[in-house]
mmCIF file of C-alpha atoms in Angstrom:
data_model
loop_
_atom_site.group_PDB
_atom_site.id
_atom_site.type_symbol
_atom_site.label_atom_id
_atom_site.label_comp_id
_atom_site.label_asym_id
_atom_site.label_seq_id
_atom_site.Cartn_x
_atom_site.Cartn_y
_atom_site.Cartn_z
ATOM 1 C CA UNK Q 6 81.976 124.617 99.189
ATOM 2 C CA UNK Q 7 78.996 123.790 101.447
ATOM 3 C CA UNK Q 8 78.714 121.541 104.193
ATOM 4 C CA UNK Q 9 80.382 118.051 103.178
ATOM 5 C CA UNK Q 10 79.246 115.942 106.170
ATOM 6 C CA UNK Q 11 76.516 115.868 108.789
ATOM 7 C CA UNK Q 12 77.125 113.742 111.777
ATOM 8 C CA UNK Q 13 73.894 113.152 113.478
ATOM 9 C CA UNK Q 14 75.029 110.454 116.441
ATOM 10 C CA UNK Q 15 74.735 113.434 118.806
ATOM 11 C CA UNK Q 16 72.177 115.365 120.881
ATOM 12 C CA UNK Q 17 73.005 118.092 118.355
ATOM 13 C CA UNK Q 18 74.547 117.296 114.632
ATOM 14 C CA UNK Q 19 78.004 118.272 113.679
ATOM 15 C CA UNK Q 20 78.243 120.237 110.395
ATOM 16 C CA UNK Q 21 81.465 119.553 108.688
ATOM 17 C CA UNK Q 22 83.084 121.637 105.950
ATOM 18 C CA UNK Q 23 85.727 119.038 105.162
ATOM 19 C CA UNK Q 24 85.574 116.284 103.022
ATOM 20 C CA UNK Q 25 87.579 114.314 105.204
ATOM 21 C CA UNK Q 26 87.483 113.832 109.010
ATOM 22 C CA UNK Q 27 90.009 111.769 111.097
ATOM 23 C CA UNK Q 28 88.535 109.197 113.586
ATOM 24 C CA UNK Q 29 89.850 110.945 116.987
ATOM 25 C CA UNK Q 30 88.405 114.107 115.693
ATOM 26 C CA UNK Q 31 85.198 112.412 115.144
ATOM 27 C CA UNK Q 32 84.897 111.144 118.402
ATOM 28 C CA UNK Q 33 85.563 114.353 120.165
ATOM 29 C CA UNK Q 34 83.172 116.492 117.947
ATOM 30 C CA UNK Q 35 80.528 113.727 118.984
ATOM 31 C CA UNK Q 36 81.509 113.990 122.567
ATOM 32 C CA UNK Q 37 80.834 117.460 122.657
ATOM 33 C CA UNK Q 38 77.493 117.196 120.554
ATOM 34 C CA UNK Q 39 75.978 115.090 123.318
ATOM 35 C CA UNK Q 40 76.384 117.670 126.158
ATOM 36 C CA UNK Q 41 72.961 118.836 126.980
ATOM 37 C CA UNK Q 42 73.905 122.712 126.732
ATOM 38 C CA UNK Q 43 75.309 122.785 123.304
ATOM 39 C CA UNK Q 44 72.883 124.793 121.302
ATOM 40 C CA UNK Q 45 71.537 123.956 117.848
ATOM 41 C CA UNK Q 46 74.581 122.386 116.354
ATOM 42 C CA UNK Q 47 78.427 122.086 116.168
ATOM 43 C CA UNK Q 48 80.162 123.704 113.009
ATOM 44 C CA UNK Q 49 83.639 122.083 112.065
ATOM 45 C CA UNK Q 50 85.791 124.010 109.806
ATOM 46 C CA UNK Q 51 87.620 122.974 106.689
ATOM 47 C CA UNK Q 52 90.913 122.676 108.783
ATOM 48 C CA UNK Q 53 89.474 120.550 111.391
ATOM 49 C CA UNK Q 54 91.616 118.100 113.303
ATOM 50 C CA UNK Q 55 92.360 116.282 116.734
ATOM 51 C CA UNK Q 56 93.090 118.890 119.379
ATOM 52 C CA UNK Q 57 94.170 118.689 122.782
ATOM 53 C CA UNK Q 58 90.952 119.174 124.929
ATOM 54 C CA UNK Q 59 88.847 119.812 122.086
ATOM 55 C CA UNK Q 60 88.884 119.776 118.328
ATOM 56 C CA UNK Q 61 90.779 122.198 116.473
ATOM 57 C CA UNK Q 62 88.805 123.947 114.015
ATOM 58 C CA UNK Q 63 85.618 123.769 115.953
ATOM 59 C CA UNK Q 64 83.007 126.293 116.723
ATOM 60 C CA UNK Q 65 80.668 125.416 119.687
ATOM 61 C CA UNK Q 66 77.502 127.286 120.827
ATOM 62 C CA UNK Q 67 76.508 126.847 124.046
ATOM 63 C CA UNK Q 68 73.606 128.242 126.451
ATOM 64 C CA UNK Q 69 74.204 128.271 130.226
ATOM 65 C CA UNK Q 70 77.680 126.568 130.422
ATOM 66 C CA UNK Q 71 81.129 126.520 129.089
ATOM 67 C CA UNK Q 72 83.967 123.790 128.544
ATOM 68 C CA UNK Q 73 87.055 125.434 129.843
ATOM 69 C CA UNK Q 74 89.432 122.639 127.602
ATOM 70 C CA UNK Q 75 87.120 123.594 124.569
ATOM 71 C CA UNK Q 76 88.902 126.944 124.452
ATOM 72 C CA UNK Q 77 92.254 125.563 125.187
ATOM 73 C CA UNK Q 78 95.283 126.567 127.027
ATOM 74 C CA UNK Q 79 96.454 129.285 124.349
ATOM 75 C CA UNK Q 80 93.459 131.592 125.386
ATOM 76 C CA UNK Q 81 93.299 134.378 122.671
ATOM 77 C CA UNK Q 82 95.896 132.925 120.278
ATOM 78 C CA UNK Q 83 95.453 134.683 116.836
ATOM 79 C CA UNK Q 84 96.797 136.887 113.987
ATOM 80 C CA UNK Q 85 97.977 140.122 113.301
ATOM 81 C CA UNK Q 86 98.483 141.165 109.468
ATOM 82 C CA UNK Q 87 99.649 144.790 108.256
ATOM 83 C CA UNK Q 88 99.426 145.749 104.604
ATOM 84 C CA UNK Q 89 102.261 148.330 103.711
ATOM 85 C CA UNK Q 90 103.525 150.040 100.723
ATOM 86 C CA UNK Q 91 107.118 148.516 100.825
ATOM 87 C CA UNK Q 92 107.762 146.978 97.508
ATOM 88 C CA UNK Q 93 108.759 143.284 97.257
ATOM 89 C CA UNK Q 94 112.190 143.823 95.636
ATOM 90 C CA UNK Q 95 113.513 146.133 98.435
ATOM 91 C CA UNK Q 96 112.090 143.568 101.034
ATOM 92 C CA UNK Q 97 113.637 140.596 98.984
ATOM 93 C CA UNK Q 98 117.104 142.264 99.144
ATOM 94 C CA UNK Q 99 117.015 142.341 102.843
ATOM 95 C CA UNK Q 100 115.798 139.333 103.771
ATOM 96 C CA UNK Q 101 118.467 137.708 105.784
ATOM 97 C CA UNK Q 102 119.034 141.228 107.571
ATOM 98 C CA UNK Q 103 115.148 141.145 108.497
ATOM 99 C CA UNK Q 104 115.206 138.032 109.948
ATOM 100 C CA UNK Q 105 118.132 138.757 111.945
ATOM 101 C CA UNK Q 106 116.955 142.107 113.038
ATOM 102 C CA UNK Q 107 113.515 140.533 114.281
ATOM 103 C CA UNK Q 108 115.356 137.748 116.174
ATOM 104 C CA UNK Q 109 117.540 140.339 118.144
ATOM 105 C CA UNK Q 110 114.426 142.528 118.900
ATOM 106 C CA UNK Q 111 111.803 140.079 119.560
ATOM 107 C CA UNK Q 112 112.010 137.392 121.926
ATOM 108 C CA UNK Q 113 111.140 133.830 120.709
ATOM 109 C CA UNK Q 114 110.703 130.491 122.599
ATOM 110 C CA UNK Q 115 110.374 130.655 126.181
ATOM 111 C CA UNK Q 116 112.355 134.069 126.448
ATOM 112 C CA UNK Q 117 110.828 137.054 127.637
ATOM 113 C CA UNK Q 118 112.232 140.634 127.522
ATOM 114 C CA UNK Q 119 114.826 141.644 129.699
ATOM 115 C CA UNK Q 120 113.584 145.019 129.881
ATOM 116 C CA UNK Q 121 109.881 146.657 130.001
ATOM 117 C CA UNK Q 122 109.171 149.070 127.221
ATOM 118 C CA UNK Q 123 106.697 152.122 128.333
ATOM 119 C CA UNK Q 124 103.770 150.613 125.993
ATOM 120 C CA UNK Q 125 104.231 147.403 127.887
ATOM 121 C CA UNK Q 126 104.169 148.852 131.273
ATOM 122 C CA UNK Q 127 101.214 151.494 130.108
ATOM 123 C CA UNK Q 128 98.695 148.434 129.453
ATOM 124 C CA UNK Q 129 95.474 148.917 131.473
ATOM 125 C CA UNK Q 130 95.157 145.080 132.437
ATOM 126 C CA UNK Q 131 97.986 145.291 134.634
ATOM 127 C CA UNK Q 132 95.545 146.905 137.347
ATOM 128 C CA UNK Q 133 92.934 144.031 137.240
ATOM 129 C CA UNK Q 134 95.273 140.582 137.137
ATOM 130 C CA UNK Q 135 93.245 137.647 138.120
ATOM 131 C CA UNK Q 136 93.582 137.255 141.967
ATOM 132 C CA UNK Q 137 95.408 133.927 141.889
ATOM 133 C CA UNK Q 138 98.405 135.111 139.657
ATOM 134 C CA UNK Q 139 101.306 135.330 141.768
ATOM 135 C CA UNK Q 140 104.019 138.276 142.040
ATOM 136 C CA UNK Q 141 106.364 135.963 140.135
ATOM 137 C CA UNK Q 142 104.116 134.762 137.553
ATOM 138 C CA UNK Q 143 102.779 138.646 137.133
ATOM 139 C CA UNK Q 144 106.297 139.651 136.491
ATOM 140 C CA UNK Q 145 107.054 136.973 133.999
ATOM 141 C CA UNK Q 146 103.504 138.199 132.281
ATOM 142 C CA UNK Q 147 105.096 141.730 131.718
ATOM 143 C CA UNK Q 148 108.423 140.436 130.450
ATOM 144 C CA UNK Q 149 106.571 137.955 128.126
ATOM 145 C CA UNK Q 150 104.098 140.829 126.829
ATOM 146 C CA UNK Q 151 105.994 141.353 123.424
ATOM 147 C CA UNK Q 152 107.196 137.974 122.840
ATOM 148 C CA UNK Q 153 106.434 135.029 120.255
ATOM 149 C CA UNK Q 154 106.541 131.726 121.926
ATOM 150 C CA UNK Q 155 107.317 128.516 120.315
ATOM 151 C CA UNK Q 156 105.119 125.614 118.284
ATOM 152 C CA UNK Q 157 103.424 126.948 115.430
ATOM 153 C CA UNK Q 158 103.512 130.807 116.358
ATOM 154 C CA UNK Q 159 105.553 132.823 113.904
ATOM 155 C CA UNK Q 160 106.486 136.482 112.539
ATOM 156 C CA UNK Q 161 106.564 136.599 108.759
ATOM 157 C CA UNK Q 162 107.184 139.078 106.171
ATOM 158 C CA UNK Q 163 105.133 138.391 103.309
ATOM 159 C CA UNK Q 164 104.431 139.657 99.446
ATOM 160 C CA UNK Q 165 100.787 140.066 98.006
ATOM 161 C CA UNK Q 166 99.701 139.658 94.460
ATOM 162 C CA UNK Q 167 100.344 143.345 94.013
ATOM 163 C CA UNK Q 168 103.975 142.636 94.864
ATOM 164 C CA UNK Q 169 103.904 144.783 98.169
ATOM 165 C CA UNK Q 170 104.857 143.889 101.611
ATOM 166 C CA UNK Q 171 102.523 142.793 104.594
ATOM 167 C CA UNK Q 172 103.681 142.176 108.113
ATOM 168 C CA UNK Q 173 102.311 139.195 110.017
ATOM 169 C CA UNK Q 174 102.550 137.307 113.193
ATOM 170 C CA UNK Q 175 100.559 134.589 115.059
ATOM 171 C CA UNK Q 176 100.717 134.642 118.872
ATOM 172 C CA UNK Q 177 98.746 133.998 121.982
ATOM 173 C CA UNK Q 178 98.648 135.124 125.868
ATOM 174 C CA UNK Q 179 101.832 133.144 126.669
ATOM 175 C CA UNK Q 180 102.909 131.501 129.667
ATOM 176 C CA UNK Q 181 100.235 133.247 131.804
ATOM 177 C CA UNK Q 182 97.509 132.344 129.495
ATOM 178 C CA UNK Q 183 98.399 128.456 129.754
ATOM 179 C CA UNK Q 184 98.666 128.565 133.643
ATOM 180 C CA UNK Q 185 95.208 130.395 134.122
ATOM 181 C CA UNK Q 186 93.626 128.038 131.607
ATOM 182 C CA UNK Q 187 95.095 125.048 133.204
ATOM 183 C CA UNK Q 188 93.832 126.150 136.799
ATOM 184 C CA UNK Q 189 90.288 126.580 135.463
ATOM 185 C CA UNK Q 190 90.269 123.151 133.254
ATOM 186 C CA UNK Q 191 91.461 121.555 136.416
ATOM 187 C CA UNK Q 192 88.898 123.202 138.621
ATOM 188 C CA UNK Q 193 86.127 122.080 136.214
ATOM 189 C CA UNK Q 194 87.407 118.380 136.291
ATOM 190 C CA UNK Q 195 87.641 118.739 140.129
ATOM 191 C CA UNK Q 196 83.756 119.989 140.222
ATOM 192 C CA UNK Q 197 82.615 117.427 138.093
ATOM 193 C CA UNK Q 198 84.085 114.723 140.424
ATOM 194 C CA UNK Q 199 82.412 116.244 143.325
ATOM 195 C CA UNK Q 200 79.115 116.497 141.609
ATOM 196 C CA UNK Q 201 79.287 112.827 140.603
ATOM 197 C CA UNK Q 202 78.788 113.784 136.783
ATOM 198 C CA UNK Q 203 80.104 111.359 134.666
ATOM 199 C CA UNK Q 204 81.697 112.406 131.412
ATOM 200 C CA UNK Q 205 82.962 110.416 128.255
ATOM 201 C CA UNK Q 206 85.881 112.579 128.169
ATOM 202 C CA UNK Q 207 87.265 114.467 131.240
ATOM 203 C CA UNK Q 208 88.004 117.469 129.188
ATOM 204 C CA UNK Q 209 84.208 118.103 128.740
ATOM 205 C CA UNK Q 210 84.258 119.410 132.237
ATOM 206 C CA UNK Q 211 82.234 122.573 132.362
ATOM 207 C CA UNK Q 212 81.209 125.421 134.413
ATOM 208 C CA UNK Q 213 77.354 126.370 134.710
ATOM 209 C CA UNK Q 214 76.347 129.901 134.250
ATOM 210 C CA UNK Q 215 75.461 131.677 137.498
ATOM 211 C CA UNK Q 216 78.154 129.950 139.557
ATOM 212 C CA UNK Q 217 80.925 131.649 141.122
ATOM 213 C CA UNK Q 218 83.362 129.203 138.992
ATOM 214 C CA UNK Q 219 81.623 130.210 135.583
ATOM 215 C CA UNK Q 220 81.969 134.149 136.501
ATOM 216 C CA UNK Q 221 85.641 133.707 137.492
ATOM 217 C CA UNK Q 222 86.364 131.648 134.575
ATOM 218 C CA UNK Q 223 85.022 134.254 132.185
ATOM 219 C CA UNK Q 224 86.683 137.276 133.984
ATOM 220 C CA UNK Q 225 90.116 135.551 133.899
ATOM 221 C CA UNK Q 226 89.395 134.482 129.919
ATOM 222 C CA UNK Q 227 88.527 137.871 128.987
ATOM 223 C CA UNK Q 228 91.744 139.147 130.754
ATOM 224 C CA UNK Q 229 94.037 136.594 128.698
ATOM 225 C CA UNK Q 230 92.197 137.679 125.563
ATOM 226 C CA UNK Q 231 92.863 141.174 126.135
ATOM 227 C CA UNK Q 232 96.642 140.249 127.154
ATOM 228 C CA UNK Q 233 96.930 138.344 123.839
ATOM 229 C CA UNK Q 234 95.832 141.026 121.721
ATOM 230 C CA UNK Q 235 98.075 143.117 123.462
ATOM 231 C CA UNK Q 236 101.252 140.863 123.016
ATOM 232 C CA UNK Q 237 100.650 140.549 119.173
ATOM 233 C CA UNK Q 238 100.021 144.695 119.172
ATOM 234 C CA UNK Q 239 103.198 145.049 121.191
ATOM 235 C CA UNK Q 240 105.434 142.742 118.700
ATOM 236 C CA UNK Q 241 103.612 144.305 115.783
ATOM 237 C CA UNK Q 242 104.668 147.677 117.039
ATOM 238 C CA UNK Q 243 108.239 146.689 116.835
ATOM 239 C CA UNK Q 244 108.100 144.862 113.714
ATOM 240 C CA UNK Q 245 106.938 148.280 112.382
ATOM 241 C CA UNK Q 246 110.098 150.127 113.877
ATOM 242 C CA UNK Q 247 112.401 147.569 112.262
ATOM 243 C CA UNK Q 248 110.977 147.824 109.151
ATOM 244 C CA UNK Q 249 111.031 151.916 109.364
ATOM 245 C CA UNK Q 250 114.650 151.672 110.431
ATOM 246 C CA UNK Q 251 115.664 149.315 107.214
ATOM 247 C CA UNK Q 252 113.233 151.023 104.728
ATOM 248 C CA UNK Q 253 112.544 154.786 106.218
ATOM 249 C CA UNK Q 254 109.013 156.108 106.058
ATOM 250 C CA UNK Q 255 106.414 153.761 104.451
ATOM 251 C CA UNK Q 256 102.330 153.898 104.726
ATOM 252 C CA UNK Q 257 100.332 151.473 106.176
ATOM 253 C CA UNK Q 258 97.083 150.703 104.630
ATOM 254 C CA UNK Q 259 95.517 147.989 106.385
ATOM 255 C CA UNK Q 260 95.874 146.317 109.877
ATOM 256 C CA UNK Q 261 93.763 143.337 111.029
ATOM 257 C CA UNK Q 262 94.125 141.676 114.501
ATOM 258 C CA UNK Q 263 91.879 138.752 115.180
ATOM 259 C CA UNK Q 264 91.872 136.036 117.801
ATOM 260 C CA UNK Q 265 91.067 132.412 117.016
ATOM 261 C CA UNK Q 266 91.066 130.615 120.120
ATOM 262 C CA UNK Q 267 88.344 132.535 122.240
ATOM 263 C CA UNK Q 268 84.933 132.834 123.930
ATOM 264 C CA UNK Q 269 82.469 135.657 122.867
ATOM 265 C CA UNK Q 270 79.046 136.342 123.625
ATOM 266 C CA UNK Q 271 76.887 136.533 120.212
ATOM 267 C CA UNK Q 272 73.561 136.267 119.038
ATOM 268 C CA UNK Q 273 72.749 133.469 116.987
ATOM 269 C CA UNK Q 274 69.364 131.888 115.413
ATOM 270 C CA UNK Q 275 67.339 134.592 117.648
ATOM 271 C CA UNK Q 276 69.230 133.532 120.985
ATOM 272 C CA UNK Q 277 72.099 134.752 123.178
ATOM 273 C CA UNK Q 278 74.898 132.387 123.149
ATOM 274 C CA UNK Q 279 78.415 131.531 124.073
ATOM 275 C CA UNK Q 280 80.564 130.927 121.022
ATOM 276 C CA UNK Q 281 83.644 129.072 121.859
ATOM 277 C CA UNK Q 282 86.001 129.344 118.719
ATOM 278 C CA UNK Q 283 88.821 126.886 118.896
ATOM 279 C CA UNK Q 284 90.921 127.398 115.618
ATOM 280 C CA UNK Q 285 88.238 129.414 114.016
ATOM 281 C CA UNK Q 286 88.031 133.146 112.929
ATOM 282 C CA UNK Q 287 85.140 135.083 113.144
ATOM 283 C CA UNK Q 288 83.485 135.750 109.720
ATOM 284 C CA UNK Q 289 80.406 137.924 109.890
ATOM 285 C CA UNK Q 290 79.587 139.647 106.766
ATOM 286 C CA UNK Q 291 82.220 142.137 106.012
ATOM 287 C CA UNK Q 292 84.702 141.015 108.864
ATOM 288 C CA UNK Q 293 88.387 140.866 107.850
ATOM 289 C CA UNK Q 294 90.412 137.842 108.970
ATOM 290 C CA UNK Q 295 94.006 136.257 108.390
ATOM 291 C CA UNK Q 296 94.496 132.735 107.619
ATOM 292 C CA UNK Q 297 97.844 131.205 107.392
ATOM 293 C CA UNK Q 298 99.134 128.221 105.811
ATOM 294 C CA UNK Q 299 102.676 126.739 107.110
ATOM 295 C CA UNK Q 300 106.047 128.044 107.034
ATOM 296 C CA UNK Q 301 106.288 127.186 103.316
ATOM 297 C CA UNK Q 302 103.041 127.825 101.732
ATOM 298 C CA UNK Q 303 100.821 131.003 101.259
ATOM 299 C CA UNK Q 304 98.352 132.722 103.456
ATOM 300 C CA UNK Q 305 95.208 134.539 102.947
ATOM 301 C CA UNK Q 306 93.475 137.830 103.881
ATOM 302 C CA UNK Q 307 89.788 137.031 103.580
ATOM 303 C CA UNK Q 308 86.129 138.841 104.189
ATOM 304 C CA UNK Q 309 83.593 136.947 105.725
ATOM 305 C CA UNK Q 310 80.337 136.074 104.351
ATOM 306 C CA UNK Q 311 78.199 136.012 107.512
ATOM 307 C CA UNK Q 312 77.511 132.192 106.832
ATOM 308 C CA UNK Q 313 75.023 131.399 109.771
ATOM 309 C CA UNK Q 314 75.433 127.600 109.509
ATOM 310 C CA UNK Q 315 79.116 128.086 110.713
ATOM 311 C CA UNK Q 316 77.865 130.544 113.252
ATOM 312 C CA UNK Q 317 79.790 133.300 111.219
ATOM 313 C CA UNK Q 318 82.961 131.571 111.266
ATOM 314 C CA UNK Q 319 85.778 130.408 109.078
ATOM 315 C CA UNK Q 320 89.211 128.441 109.282
ATOM 316 C CA UNK Q 321 91.986 129.493 111.252
ATOM 317 C CA UNK Q 322 94.782 128.104 108.768
ATOM 318 C CA UNK Q 323 95.807 125.005 107.308
ATOM 319 C CA UNK Q 324 95.313 122.523 109.950
ATOM 320 C CA UNK Q 325 97.832 119.891 110.898
ATOM 321 C CA UNK Q 326 97.395 116.531 109.070
ATOM 322 C CA UNK Q 327 99.768 114.817 111.246
ATOM 323 C CA UNK Q 328 101.111 115.242 115.052
ATOM 324 C CA UNK Q 329 104.588 116.839 115.868
ATOM 325 C CA UNK Q 330 106.255 113.660 116.748
ATOM 326 C CA UNK Q 331 104.818 111.754 113.332
ATOM 327 C CA UNK Q 332 106.314 114.643 111.514
ATOM 328 C CA UNK Q 333 109.658 114.274 113.016
ATOM 329 C CA UNK Q 334 109.802 110.608 112.414
ATOM 330 C CA UNK Q 335 108.512 111.053 108.873
ATOM 331 C CA UNK Q 336 110.815 113.954 107.797
ATOM 332 C CA UNK Q 337 114.318 114.865 108.006
ATOM 333 C CA UNK Q 338 116.123 118.394 107.419
ATOM 334 C CA UNK Q 339 116.674 117.861 104.186
ATOM 335 C CA UNK Q 340 113.132 117.705 103.447
ATOM 336 C CA UNK Q 341 112.479 120.879 105.290
ATOM 337 C CA UNK Q 342 114.991 122.761 103.315
ATOM 338 C CA UNK Q 343 113.367 121.485 100.060
ATOM 339 C CA UNK Q 344 110.162 122.392 101.240
ATOM 340 C CA UNK Q 345 110.992 126.011 102.527
ATOM 341 C CA UNK Q 346 113.205 126.770 99.557
ATOM 342 C CA UNK Q 347 113.628 130.558 98.842
ATOM 343 C CA UNK Q 348 112.354 131.381 102.212
ATOM 344 C CA UNK Q 349 114.645 133.236 104.874
ATOM 345 C CA UNK Q 350 113.970 130.962 107.888
ATOM 346 C CA UNK Q 351 115.408 128.393 110.268
ATOM 347 C CA UNK Q 352 116.124 124.887 108.656
ATOM 348 C CA UNK Q 353 117.014 122.946 111.673
ATOM 349 C CA UNK Q 354 115.515 119.977 113.283
ATOM 350 C CA UNK Q 355 114.349 121.959 116.305
ATOM 351 C CA UNK Q 356 111.561 123.254 113.837
ATOM 352 C CA UNK Q 357 111.173 120.022 111.769
ATOM 353 C CA UNK Q 358 107.670 119.578 113.439
ATOM 354 C CA UNK Q 359 106.491 122.681 111.763
ATOM 355 C CA UNK Q 360 107.604 121.449 108.091
ATOM 356 C CA UNK Q 361 105.180 122.192 105.480
ATOM 357 C CA UNK Q 362 104.365 118.678 104.838
ATOM 358 C CA UNK Q 363 102.873 118.515 108.171
ATOM 359 C CA UNK Q 364 100.134 120.372 107.480
ATOM 360 C CA UNK Q 365 96.899 120.175 105.197
ATOM 361 C CA UNK Q 366 96.995 121.895 101.697
ATOM 362 C CA UNK Q 367 95.976 125.537 102.584
ATOM 363 C CA UNK Q 368 94.771 125.766 98.834
ATOM 364 C CA UNK Q 369 92.305 122.910 99.560
ATOM 365 C CA UNK Q 370 91.054 124.299 102.808
ATOM 366 C CA UNK Q 371 90.315 127.695 100.984
ATOM 367 C CA UNK Q 372 88.199 125.782 98.558
ATOM 368 C CA UNK Q 373 86.324 124.095 101.189
ATOM 369 C CA UNK Q 374 85.231 127.174 102.832
ATOM 370 C CA UNK Q 375 84.149 129.282 99.599
ATOM 371 C CA UNK Q 376 80.832 129.875 101.183
ATOM 372 C CA UNK Q 377 82.111 131.229 104.275
ATOM 373 C CA UNK Q 378 84.726 133.781 102.976
ATOM 374 C CA UNK Q 379 85.824 135.821 100.137
ATOM 375 C CA UNK Q 380 89.580 135.957 99.351
ATOM 376 C CA UNK Q 381 91.151 139.464 99.232
ATOM 377 C CA UNK Q 382 94.579 138.958 99.276
ATOM 378 C CA UNK Q 383 96.905 136.036 98.663
ATOM 379 C CA UNK Q 384 100.613 136.433 100.496
ATOM 380 C CA UNK Q 385 103.553 134.517 100.125
ATOM 381 C CA UNK Q 386 106.385 134.619 102.990
ATOM 382 C CA UNK Q 387 109.713 135.543 101.977
ATOM 383 C CA UNK Q 388 111.032 135.784 105.805
ATOM 384 C CA UNK Q 389 109.720 133.186 108.454
ATOM 385 C CA UNK Q 390 110.698 133.678 112.135
ATOM 386 C CA UNK Q 391 110.034 130.691 114.336
ATOM 387 C CA UNK Q 392 110.091 130.165 118.172
#
């Protein structure tokens, strides 16, 4: 589906790939579009919705400045998917055992690892930790490398259209990423006040390229993005070992690890720009990406088409259609049980905010970005581990 709507009330247009756009997200997008350093236009993906700091599903190109809150507090959050040659029937027979083993081996929620593995200790980024990170926070960061977190983070065992097993997980930079993000967001807000810069939303506070604040933020952000990727790799390493113990030797045919909350320097429309993807995946021509649905629906492996108007981007998931509090008001545990029937997962009040009904229709999202990606595989989970 091509661009559905173009908002023209800002200094630059906002091009929207969704046929619907909530008012709160519209306001956020237009506020961002009125910043003088936003380049050419803003792209809003088919899973677009209001988010803390900036709109989830937004792709923002800037020249000369970056808005830390547009990246958000889960710097480097993203996905890993691994295609195996394990048959679906074998996995289904051991679904409960798989879930229990994962929950025993990989910490979820706020937990960290009681002991540090050799792979965690060997990570190269411990030698260049951001200067303000305390010894206590560093120790927590080491303990949480290889842990899932909570909210919409998950580990899944999925089956593809060829009846083969995929391993998939979603997580980010854990507590250390949030602490670093909050510090820089607050620093940017303080800078705006000192410079008497009046913004329609405090979360639009920015750093100007060439300043110490900008340089410091980029260094810390890149460190967090590396930490997030390493966190996913560590969990996937353990997940592979679990499957090896339960199923014996198996083949890995493909592995994809991609951010969907991050900043990168890229070249678009003849210019070098900073691209902030908040809930969006890079989808250059040939890029492989992972687009999950909710804990009760399918997910997709995709290949980018390199659509210039989206700044080579696509959706990062189904996208929420209601907030967590509203989901808990609207649904009960019986609804969760019905919507996750046949899936080995938690079915209790503590994960009610993650009920599939709180999310948009992933198939509709995919339909609305047919000009951005080609579907390579359709996955359906049989096991889902939530924080």
